[in-house]
Coordinates of C-alpha atoms and ligand atoms in Angstrom, one line a residue:
Chain A
M9 CA 9.9 7.8 -40.9
L10 CA 11.9 8.2 -37.7
K11 CA 14.2 11.2 -37.5
I12 CA 16.5 11.8 -34.5
E13 CA 18.2 15.2 -34.4
N14 CA 21.1 16.4 -32.1
L15 CA 20.1 14.0 -29.4
N16 CA 21.9 14.5 -26.0
V17 CA 21.1 12.1 -23.2
A18 CA 22.5 11.8 -19.6
Y19 CA 22.0 9.6 -16.6
G20 CA 22.1 12.2 -13.9
D21 CA 25.3 14.2 -14.5
V22 CA 26.8 11.6 -16.7
Q23 CA 26.1 12.3 -20.4
V24 CA 26.1 9.2 -22.5
L25 CA 24.8 10.3 -25.9
W26 CA 26.3 13.2 -27.8
D27 CA 24.6 14.9 -30.7
V28 CA 23.2 11.7 -32.2
N29 CA 21.6 12.1 -35.6
M30 CA 19.8 9.2 -37.2
E31 CA 17.1 8.5 -39.8
V32 CA 15.2 5.3 -40.2
E33 CA 13.2 5.2 -43.5
D34 CA 9.9 3.4 -43.7
G35 CA 10.1 -0.2 -44.7
K36 CA 13.8 -0.5 -44.1
I37 CA 16.0 -2.5 -41.8
V38 CA 18.4 -0.1 -40.0
A39 CA 21.1 -1.5 -37.7
L40 CA 22.6 0.4 -34.8
V41 CA 25.9 -1.3 -33.9
G42 CA 28.7 -0.6 -31.5
S43 CA 30.7 -2.1 -28.7
N44 CA 29.7 -2.6 -25.1
A45 CA 28.4 0.5 -23.3
A46 CA 28.4 2.6 -26.5
G47 CA 24.9 3.9 -25.8
K48 CA 22.8 1.7 -28.0
S49 CA 20.2 0.8 -25.4
T50 CA 20.1 4.3 -24.2
T51 CA 19.3 5.4 -27.7
I52 CA 16.3 3.2 -28.1
N53 CA 15.1 3.7 -24.5
T54 CA 15.0 7.4 -25.3
I55 CA 13.0 6.7 -28.5
S56 CA 10.6 4.6 -26.3
G57 CA 10.3 7.5 -23.8
L58 CA 11.9 5.6 -20.9
M59 CA 14.6 8.3 -20.8
K60 CA 14.0 12.0 -21.5
P61 CA 16.7 13.8 -23.6
M62 CA 18.6 16.9 -22.3
S63 CA 18.2 18.3 -25.8
G64 CA 17.4 17.2 -29.3
S65 CA 14.3 15.7 -31.0
I66 CA 12.9 12.4 -32.0
I67 CA 10.2 12.6 -34.6
F68 CA 8.2 9.7 -35.9
N69 CA 5.6 10.5 -38.6
E70 CA 4.9 14.0 -37.1
H71 CA 4.7 12.6 -33.5
K72 CA 7.2 14.3 -31.2
L73 CA 8.3 11.2 -29.2
H74 CA 10.7 13.1 -27.0
E75 CA 7.7 15.0 -25.5
M76 CA 5.5 11.9 -25.0
N77 CA 5.0 9.6 -22.0
S78 CA 6.5 6.2 -22.6
W79 CA 3.1 4.6 -22.3
D80 CA 1.7 6.7 -25.2
I81 CA 4.5 5.7 -27.6
P82 CA 3.1 2.2 -28.4
K83 CA -0.1 4.0 -29.5
V84 CA 1.8 5.5 -32.4
N85 CA 3.0 2.0 -33.3
V86 CA 6.6 2.4 -32.1
I87 CA 7.4 -0.7 -30.2
Q88 CA 10.5 -1.9 -28.4
V89 CA 11.5 -5.5 -27.7
P90 CA 13.9 -4.8 -24.8
E91 CA 17.3 -6.2 -24.1
G92 CA 17.1 -9.2 -21.7
R93 CA 13.6 -9.8 -23.0
K94 CA 11.9 -8.5 -19.8
L95 CA 9.0 -11.0 -20.0
F96 CA 6.3 -11.2 -17.4
S97 CA 7.8 -14.4 -16.2
H98 CA 5.0 -15.6 -13.8
M99 CA 2.4 -15.2 -16.6
T100 CA 1.7 -17.6 -19.5
V101 CA 2.9 -17.1 -23.0
R102 CA -0.6 -16.2 -24.1
E103 CA -0.9 -13.6 -21.4
N104 CA 2.4 -12.1 -22.4
L105 CA 1.1 -11.8 -25.9
E106 CA -2.1 -10.3 -24.8
L107 CA -0.2 -7.7 -22.8
G108 CA 1.5 -6.7 -26.0
S109 CA -1.9 -5.5 -27.3
M110 CA -3.2 -3.3 -24.6
V111 CA -3.4 -0.1 -26.5
P112 CA -6.9 0.3 -28.0
E113 CA -6.1 -0.1 -31.7
A114 CA -4.0 -3.2 -31.1
K115 CA -6.6 -4.6 -28.7
K116 CA -9.3 -4.5 -31.4
K117 CA -7.1 -6.7 -33.7
R118 CA -5.8 -8.9 -30.9
K119 CA -7.3 -12.2 -32.3
E120 CA -6.1 -11.8 -35.8
T121 CA -2.7 -10.5 -34.7
M122 CA -2.2 -13.5 -32.4
E123 CA -3.0 -15.9 -35.2
M124 CA -0.4 -14.1 -37.4
V125 CA 2.1 -14.3 -34.5
F126 CA 1.5 -18.0 -34.0
E127 CA 1.9 -18.6 -37.8
L128 CA 5.3 -16.8 -37.8
L129 CA 6.4 -18.3 -34.5
P130 CA 4.8 -21.8 -34.3
D131 CA 6.7 -22.8 -31.2
L132 CA 4.7 -20.2 -29.2
K133 CA 1.4 -21.9 -30.1
M134 CA 2.6 -25.1 -28.5
K135 CA 3.7 -23.3 -25.4
E136 CA 0.9 -20.9 -25.1
N137 CA -0.2 -22.1 -21.6
S138 CA 3.3 -22.4 -20.2
L139 CA 4.7 -19.8 -17.9
A140 CA 7.1 -17.5 -19.8
G141 CA 9.7 -17.8 -17.1
E142 CA 9.9 -21.6 -17.6
L143 CA 10.8 -21.5 -21.3
S144 CA 14.3 -21.9 -22.8
G145 CA 16.2 -18.7 -23.7
G146 CA 15.4 -19.1 -27.4
Q147 CA 11.7 -19.6 -26.7
Q148 CA 11.7 -16.6 -24.4
Q149 CA 13.2 -14.4 -27.1
M150 CA 10.4 -15.6 -29.5
V151 CA 7.8 -14.6 -26.8
A152 CA 9.5 -11.2 -26.5
I153 CA 9.3 -10.7 -30.3
G154 CA 5.8 -12.0 -30.5
R155 CA 4.7 -9.7 -27.7
G156 CA 6.2 -6.8 -29.6
L157 CA 4.4 -7.8 -32.8
M158 CA 1.1 -7.9 -30.9
G159 CA 1.2 -4.1 -30.7
N160 CA 1.0 -3.8 -34.5
P161 CA 4.3 -2.0 -34.9
K162 CA 5.1 0.3 -37.8
L163 CA 8.6 0.6 -36.3
L164 CA 9.9 -2.4 -34.3
M165 CA 13.1 -1.9 -32.3
L166 CA 14.9 -5.0 -31.3
D167 CA 17.6 -4.7 -28.6
E168 CA 20.2 -7.5 -28.5
M169 CA 17.7 -10.1 -29.6
S170 CA 20.5 -12.6 -30.4
L171 CA 22.4 -12.2 -27.1
G172 CA 23.1 -15.5 -25.4
L173 CA 21.5 -17.7 -28.1
A174 CA 23.0 -20.7 -29.8
P175 CA 24.3 -20.0 -33.3
L176 CA 21.5 -21.9 -35.0
L177 CA 18.9 -19.9 -33.0
V178 CA 20.7 -16.6 -33.9
E179 CA 20.3 -17.6 -37.5
Q180 CA 16.6 -18.2 -37.0
T181 CA 15.9 -14.9 -35.3
F182 CA 17.6 -13.0 -38.1
E183 CA 15.4 -14.9 -40.6
I184 CA 12.3 -14.0 -38.5
V185 CA 13.3 -10.3 -38.6
K186 CA 13.6 -10.5 -42.3
K187 CA 10.1 -12.0 -42.5
I188 CA 8.7 -9.3 -40.2
N189 CA 10.3 -6.6 -42.4
A190 CA 8.9 -8.2 -45.5
T191 CA 5.4 -7.5 -44.2
G192 CA 6.2 -3.8 -44.3
T193 CA 7.3 -3.3 -40.7
T194 CA 10.3 -1.0 -40.3
I195 CA 13.1 -2.4 -38.2
L196 CA 15.6 -0.8 -36.0
L197 CA 18.1 -3.5 -35.0
V198 CA 20.4 -2.9 -32.0
E199 CA 23.1 -5.5 -31.9
Q200 CA 26.5 -6.5 -30.8
N201 CA 26.3 -9.2 -33.4
V202 CA 27.7 -6.9 -36.1
Q203 CA 28.4 -9.3 -38.9
Q204 CA 24.9 -10.6 -39.2
S205 CA 23.2 -7.3 -38.5
L206 CA 25.1 -5.5 -41.3
A207 CA 24.3 -8.4 -43.6
I208 CA 20.6 -7.9 -43.3
A209 CA 20.6 -4.1 -42.8
D210 CA 19.8 -1.7 -45.6
Y211 CA 21.5 1.0 -43.7
A212 CA 23.6 1.1 -40.5
Y213 CA 25.0 3.5 -37.9
V214 CA 28.0 2.8 -35.7
L215 CA 27.9 4.2 -32.2
E216 CA 31.0 4.6 -30.2
N217 CA 31.2 6.2 -26.7
G218 CA 27.9 7.9 -27.3
R219 CA 28.6 9.4 -30.7
I220 CA 27.8 8.2 -34.2
V221 CA 31.2 7.7 -35.8
M222 CA 30.1 6.2 -39.1
S223 CA 27.1 5.3 -41.1
G224 CA 26.4 3.8 -44.5
L225 CA 24.8 1.0 -46.4
G226 CA 25.0 -2.2 -44.6
K227 CA 27.0 -4.0 -47.3
D228 CA 29.5 -1.1 -47.5
L229 CA 30.2 -1.1 -43.8
L230 CA 30.5 -4.9 -43.9
A231 CA 33.2 -4.5 -46.5
D232 CA 35.1 -1.8 -44.5
E233 CA 38.1 -3.4 -42.9
N234 CA 39.0 -0.2 -41.2
L235 CA 35.7 0.0 -39.4
K236 CA 35.9 -3.5 -38.1
K237 CA 39.3 -3.0 -36.7
S238 CA 38.9 0.4 -35.2
Y239 CA 35.4 0.3 -33.7
L240 CA 34.1 -3.2 -33.6
G241 CA 37.2 -5.1 -32.5
M242 CA 36.8 -7.8 -35.1
Chain B
M26 CA -16.1 -30.7 19.9
Y27 CA -14.6 -27.8 21.7
L28 CA -11.6 -27.8 19.4
M29 CA -13.9 -27.9 16.4
Q30 CA -15.7 -24.8 17.8
V31 CA -12.4 -23.0 18.3
L32 CA -11.2 -23.8 14.8
I33 CA -14.4 -22.6 13.2
S34 CA -14.5 -19.3 15.0
G35 CA -10.8 -18.8 14.2
L36 CA -11.2 -19.5 10.6
M37 CA -14.0 -17.1 10.3
L38 CA -12.1 -14.3 12.0
G39 CA -9.3 -15.2 9.7
G40 CA -11.5 -14.2 6.8
I41 CA -11.4 -10.5 7.9
Y42 CA -7.6 -10.7 8.4
A43 CA -7.4 -12.1 4.9
M44 CA -9.3 -9.2 3.4
V45 CA -7.2 -6.6 5.1
S46 CA -4.0 -8.3 4.2
M47 CA -4.9 -8.8 0.6
G48 CA -5.3 -5.1 0.4
L49 CA -1.9 -4.5 2.0
T50 CA -0.1 -7.1 -0.2
M51 CA -1.8 -5.7 -3.4
I52 CA -0.4 -2.2 -2.6
F53 CA 3.0 -3.6 -1.8
G54 CA 3.2 -5.9 -4.8
V55 CA 2.2 -3.3 -7.4
V56 CA 3.2 0.1 -6.1
R57 CA 6.2 -1.2 -4.1
V58 CA 5.2 0.8 -1.1
I59 CA 4.6 -0.7 2.3
N60 CA 1.5 1.1 3.5
F61 CA 2.2 1.6 7.2
A62 CA -1.1 3.5 7.4
H63 CA -3.1 0.4 6.4
G64 CA -4.4 -0.3 9.9
E65 CA -5.3 3.4 10.3
F66 CA -7.3 3.3 7.0
L67 CA -9.3 0.5 8.6
M68 CA -9.8 2.5 11.8
I69 CA -11.1 5.5 9.8
A70 CA -13.3 3.2 7.8
M71 CA -14.7 1.7 11.0
Y72 CA -15.6 5.2 12.3
L73 CA -17.3 5.9 8.9
V74 CA -19.4 2.8 9.4
Y75 CA -20.1 3.8 13.0
W76 CA -21.2 7.3 12.2
L77 CA -23.3 6.2 9.2
N78 CA -25.1 4.0 11.7
V79 CA -25.4 6.5 14.5
L80 CA -26.3 9.5 12.4
L81 CA -28.3 7.9 9.6
G82 CA -29.3 4.6 11.1
M83 CA -27.6 2.8 8.3
D84 CA -27.0 -0.9 8.8
P85 CA -23.3 -1.8 8.8
Y86 CA -23.8 -4.3 5.9
V87 CA -25.6 -1.6 3.9
S88 CA -22.7 0.7 4.5
I89 CA -20.6 -1.5 2.2
L90 CA -22.1 0.4 -0.6
I91 CA -20.4 3.5 0.8
T92 CA -17.2 2.3 2.4
V93 CA -16.0 0.4 -0.6
P94 CA -16.3 3.3 -3.2
V95 CA -15.2 5.9 -0.7
F96 CA -12.1 4.1 0.3
F97 CA -11.3 3.2 -3.3
V98 CA -11.3 6.9 -4.1
F99 CA -9.4 7.6 -0.9
G100 CA -6.7 5.1 -1.9
V101 CA -6.4 6.6 -5.4
F102 CA -5.9 10.1 -3.8
V103 CA -3.3 8.9 -1.3
Q104 CA -1.3 7.4 -4.2
R105 CA -1.7 10.4 -6.4
I106 CA -1.0 13.0 -3.8
L107 CA 1.3 11.4 -1.3
I108 CA 3.1 8.5 -3.0
Q109 CA 3.5 9.4 -6.6
P110 CA 5.7 12.4 -5.9
I111 CA 8.1 10.2 -4.0
Q112 CA 7.7 7.1 -6.1
E113 CA 11.4 7.1 -7.2
S114 CA 12.7 8.0 -3.7
P115 CA 14.5 5.7 -1.4
A116 CA 12.5 3.2 0.6
T117 CA 13.1 5.1 3.9
I118 CA 11.3 8.2 2.6
K119 CA 8.3 6.1 1.5
I120 CA 8.2 4.4 4.9
F121 CA 8.2 7.8 6.7
S122 CA 5.4 9.2 4.6
T123 CA 3.0 6.3 5.1
L124 CA 4.0 6.0 8.8
G125 CA 3.4 9.8 9.1
L126 CA 0.0 9.5 7.4
G127 CA -0.9 6.7 9.9
L128 CA 0.0 8.9 12.8
V129 CA -1.9 11.9 11.4
L130 CA -5.0 9.7 11.0
S131 CA -4.9 8.1 14.5
N132 CA -4.3 11.5 16.1
L133 CA -7.1 13.0 14.1
A134 CA -9.4 10.3 15.3
L135 CA -8.3 10.8 18.9
M136 CA -8.9 14.6 18.6
L137 CA -12.3 14.3 17.0
W138 CA -13.7 11.3 18.8
D139 CA -11.7 10.8 22.0
A140 CA -10.3 7.4 23.1
D141 CA -13.7 6.0 23.8
Y142 CA -14.6 2.5 22.5
R143 CA -17.6 2.7 20.2
S144 CA -19.7 0.0 18.7
V145 CA -22.8 -0.1 16.6
K146 CA -25.9 -1.6 18.2
V147 CA -27.5 -4.1 15.9
S148 CA -29.8 -6.9 16.8
Y149 CA -27.7 -9.6 15.2
S150 CA -24.3 -8.8 16.7
T151 CA -24.5 -11.7 19.1
A152 CA -26.7 -13.9 17.0
V153 CA -25.6 -17.5 16.5
I154 CA -26.5 -20.4 14.2
N155 CA -26.4 -23.8 15.9
I156 CA -25.4 -26.8 13.9
S157 CA -25.6 -29.9 16.2
E158 CA -23.4 -28.8 19.1
L159 CA -21.5 -26.1 17.2
S160 CA -22.5 -22.5 17.4
I161 CA -21.4 -20.1 14.8
S162 CA -21.6 -16.3 15.2
V163 CA -23.7 -14.8 12.4
P164 CA -21.5 -11.7 11.8
R165 CA -18.4 -13.9 11.7
L166 CA -20.1 -16.2 9.2
I167 CA -21.1 -13.3 7.0
A168 CA -17.6 -11.9 7.2
F169 CA -16.2 -15.2 6.2
I170 CA -18.5 -15.6 3.3
F171 CA -17.6 -12.2 2.0
A172 CA -13.9 -13.1 2.4
L173 CA -14.4 -16.1 0.2
L174 CA -16.3 -14.1 -2.4
V175 CA -13.6 -11.4 -2.4
A176 CA -10.9 -14.0 -2.9
V177 CA -12.8 -15.6 -5.8
F178 CA -13.6 -12.1 -7.3
M179 CA -10.0 -11.0 -7.0
Y180 CA -8.7 -14.2 -8.6
S181 CA -11.0 -13.8 -11.6
F182 CA -10.3 -10.1 -11.9
L183 CA -6.6 -10.5 -11.8
T184 CA -6.5 -13.5 -14.2
K185 CA -9.4 -12.9 -16.6
T186 CA -9.6 -9.2 -17.2
D187 CA -7.3 -7.0 -19.2
L188 CA -7.1 -4.5 -16.3
G189 CA -6.2 -7.3 -13.9
K190 CA -3.5 -8.6 -16.2
Q191 CA -2.1 -5.1 -16.5
I192 CA -1.9 -4.9 -12.7
R193 CA 0.0 -8.2 -12.6
A194 CA 2.2 -7.1 -15.4
V195 CA 3.2 -3.9 -13.6
S196 CA 3.9 -5.9 -10.4
Q197 CA 6.2 -8.3 -12.4
N198 CA 8.1 -5.9 -14.6
R199 CA 7.3 -2.2 -14.5
Q200 CA 9.6 -1.2 -17.4
A201 CA 8.2 -3.9 -19.7
A202 CA 4.7 -2.7 -18.8
L203 CA 5.6 0.8 -19.8
L204 CA 6.9 -0.6 -23.1
M205 CA 3.5 -2.3 -23.6
G206 CA 1.8 1.1 -23.4
I207 CA 0.4 0.5 -19.9
N208 CA 0.0 3.7 -18.0
V209 CA 1.9 2.6 -14.9
R210 CA 0.9 5.6 -12.8
K211 CA -2.8 4.9 -13.5
I212 CA -2.3 1.2 -12.5
Y213 CA -0.6 2.3 -9.2
M214 CA -3.6 4.5 -8.4
I215 CA -6.0 1.6 -9.2
A216 CA -4.0 -0.8 -7.1
F217 CA -3.9 1.5 -4.1
G218 CA -7.6 2.1 -4.6
I219 CA -8.4 -1.6 -4.6
G220 CA -6.1 -2.2 -1.5
S221 CA -8.0 0.6 0.3
A222 CA -11.4 -0.6 -0.9
L223 CA -10.8 -4.0 0.7
V224 CA -10.1 -2.2 4.0
G225 CA -13.4 -0.3 3.6
L226 CA -15.2 -3.6 3.1
A227 CA -13.5 -5.2 6.1
A228 CA -14.6 -2.3 8.2
S229 CA -18.2 -2.8 7.3
L230 CA -18.0 -6.4 8.1
L231 CA -16.1 -5.9 11.4
M232 CA -18.3 -3.2 13.0
P233 CA -21.2 -5.6 13.9
M234 CA -18.8 -7.5 16.1
Y235 CA -16.0 -5.1 17.1
F236 CA -15.3 -1.9 18.9
V237 CA -13.6 1.0 17.2
Y238 CA -11.2 3.3 19.0
P239 CA -8.4 5.5 17.6
S240 CA -5.5 3.0 18.1
I241 CA -7.3 -0.1 16.8
G242 CA -5.4 0.4 13.5
L243 CA -2.2 -0.6 15.3
L244 CA -3.6 -4.1 16.1
F245 CA -4.9 -4.7 12.6
G246 CA -1.9 -3.2 11.0
L247 CA 0.3 -5.6 12.9
I248 CA -1.8 -8.6 12.0
A249 CA -1.8 -7.6 8.3
F250 CA 2.0 -7.4 8.3
V251 CA 2.4 -10.8 9.9
V252 CA 0.0 -12.2 7.3
V253 CA 1.7 -10.6 4.4
V254 CA 5.1 -11.8 5.4
L255 CA 3.6 -15.3 6.1
G256 CA 2.0 -15.4 2.6
G257 CA 4.9 -13.9 0.8
L258 CA 5.2 -10.1 0.1
G259 CA 3.0 -9.2 -2.8
N260 CA 1.3 -12.6 -3.0
M261 CA -2.5 -12.3 -3.0
Y262 CA -3.2 -16.0 -2.6
G263 CA -0.6 -16.2 0.2
A264 CA -2.3 -13.3 1.9
F265 CA -5.6 -15.1 1.8
L266 CA -4.3 -18.3 3.2
G267 CA -2.1 -16.5 5.7
G268 CA -5.1 -14.6 7.0
L269 CA -7.0 -17.8 7.7
I270 CA -3.9 -19.3 9.4
I271 CA -3.4 -16.3 11.7
G272 CA -7.1 -16.4 12.5
L273 CA -6.7 -20.1 13.5
V274 CA -3.6 -19.4 15.5
E275 CA -5.3 -16.6 17.4
A276 CA -8.3 -18.8 18.3
I277 CA -6.2 -21.7 19.4
A278 CA -3.9 -19.6 21.5
G279 CA -6.8 -17.8 23.0
A280 CA -8.7 -21.0 23.9
Y281 CA -5.8 -23.1 25.2
I282 CA -3.2 -20.6 26.4
D283 CA -4.2 -17.0 27.1
P284 CA -6.1 -14.5 24.9
A285 CA -3.9 -11.7 26.2
L286 CA -0.9 -13.3 24.6
K287 CA -2.1 -13.4 21.1
E288 CA 0.2 -10.6 19.9
V289 CA 3.1 -12.6 21.3
F290 CA 2.1 -15.4 19.0
Y291 CA 1.9 -13.1 16.0
F292 CA 5.5 -12.1 16.7
I293 CA 6.7 -15.7 17.2
I294 CA 5.2 -16.6 13.8
F295 CA 6.7 -13.5 12.2
I296 CA 10.2 -14.3 13.5
L297 CA 9.9 -18.0 12.6
I298 CA 8.9 -17.2 9.0
L299 CA 11.8 -14.8 8.7
L300 CA 14.2 -17.4 10.0
L301 CA 12.9 -20.4 8.2
K302 CA 11.3 -19.3 5.0
P303 CA 11.7 -15.6 4.3
S304 CA 10.0 -15.9 0.9
G305 CA 6.8 -16.7 2.6
L306 CA 4.5 -19.7 2.8
I307 CA 3.7 -20.0 -0.9
S308 CA 6.6 -19.7 -3.2
M309 CA 5.6 -19.0 -6.8
G310 CA 9.0 -20.0 -8.2
R311 CA 12.2 -18.3 -8.7
G312 CA 12.2 -14.6 -8.0
S313 CA 8.6 -14.7 -6.6
E314 CA 9.8 -13.6 -3.2
E315 CA 10.5 -10.3 -4.8
V316 CA 7.6 -10.0 -7.1
G317 CA 4.7 -12.1 -6.0
L318 CA 1.2 -12.5 -7.3
Ligands
LIG21 N1 20.6 3.2 -15.5 C1 21.8 3.8 -15.8 N2 22.4 4.6 -14.9 C2 23.6 5.2 -15.1 N3 24.3 4.9 -16.2 C3 23.9 4.0 -17.1 C4 22.6 3.4 -16.9 N4 22.4 2.6 -18.0 C5 23.4 2.7 -18.8 N5 24.4 3.6 -18.2 C6 25.6 3.9 -18.8 O1 25.4 4.5 -20.1 C7 26.3 4.1 -21.1 C8 25.6 3.5 -22.2 O2 24.9 2.3 -21.8 P1 24.0 1.5 -22.8 O3 23.3 0.5 -22.0 O4 23.1 2.4 -23.6 O5 25.0 0.8 -23.8 P2 24.8 -0.3 -24.8 O6 25.5 0.2 -26.1 O7 23.4 -0.7 -24.9 O8 25.7 -1.5 -24.2 P3 25.5 -3.1 -24.2 O9 26.1 -3.6 -25.4 O10 26.2 -3.4 -22.9 O11 24.0 -3.3 -24.1 C9 27.2 3.1 -20.3 O12 28.4 3.8 -20.0 C10 26.5 2.7 -19.1 O13 27.3 2.4 -18.0
LIG22 MG1 22.4 -2.4 -24.5

């Protein structure tokens, strides 16, 4: 289980997260939604160790993530698929996938995991020798997800995976997330696409100007007209 | 026939330039630091070869076994001690620290070993192989063969091994590399180490045919910068080709115009590239001018 307590984070002097408290239970899909610049990416970047908090704690199965180097965090199977994909664009799809499995435990299982990834994302198999930078947006997003899976995540955090994709592809990516979750992987979904995220989420948090302003079961929030109007501009 | 002779000797000299430049471009592409002390690293490495020869009677080619590991470790230390603390600082600070390191090294050499030109005495330094009417200098040929081997080795290392792939990954997207669990600081040290080790190798190959003196780093540093810009910043294959091209240009200019003007030609090439194709000779697609490899 992931447990975030009283998390405060700043860029220099500018604080952007204020007393954030969140829990992500094993095996669940949890959504973190909120409008532009609410602090969603900052939250998962802090979980991934790219940012160090001013105060507060992030605990994942006894591991104090807030005290760890970012490169040690994939070793405890907490993996982020970053916003904007951040692929190694001059490298092939296969190389990108391999780079997802550089920590010792994942490396041992590289072959099996890659077969599993190709089964889940068959487009990647056909493109395995293409340069990642030459693929379409949708294919690139699949590479990013596949690369994340290569690290054998217990907790997979997906940041704006549907951003800029055509509606049909958005649908597909959400289906894929459900499939990944069905294999037992916990999901933390960071999205501006509120409707669809809440629809597949077991639980959700609403972040606004760096504070959690609401939380509840996905389906309850989805039904809450007030929430949609006041925070999500829907 | 004379032209052929000139081209061959230029190409072979270019092998050395390629090696030094591949080191410089590796450091730039991965660590994002321009090592203005690169030429001075070479100078110190040449003194190491010289003293190993004078004091221990070690053959310059045997000294490869020492210069390569010693300069790998030296590069790792420079990264760890000098660069890492300022890794996130503005470019100017990094420029001043490597420039400063270069000045310290060349002044140290001047203080310890005077401005004298020193060379190792080996039987084969003027040896030539004659193929019909062409004569090829043996040390140049050996250096060229090593340059080819190094290029093949680096290519396989960077494309076939996990460590090599991690190095390329860091050069392409350091944040994504961190998210993959790659220890970016360690990769920086390794890249700086490899870049310096290449200089150590070049020194061992140069000493049978070159003098060493405290300011020789300036000359080789300049050449390496021209080559790296020619090949595209951070681009290893570009650096290899660029090194050969600069070797050829130097030989042609020396044979047909005036050897004393060779630096002028480096600058002309430098300025032409910046004007005509600032991303370098070999473009690896969109964005490669920034990232390379
Ligand atoms: N590198 C940075 N330096 C300074 N401020 C930053 C930086 N990155 C983000 N911020 C600021 O922090 C706040 C939260 O940004 P964050 O990227 O976490 O929001 P987000 O919810 O992910 O937004 P988006 O929907 O645009 O992805 C914003 O006000 C943003 O301007
Ligand atoms: Mg964001």
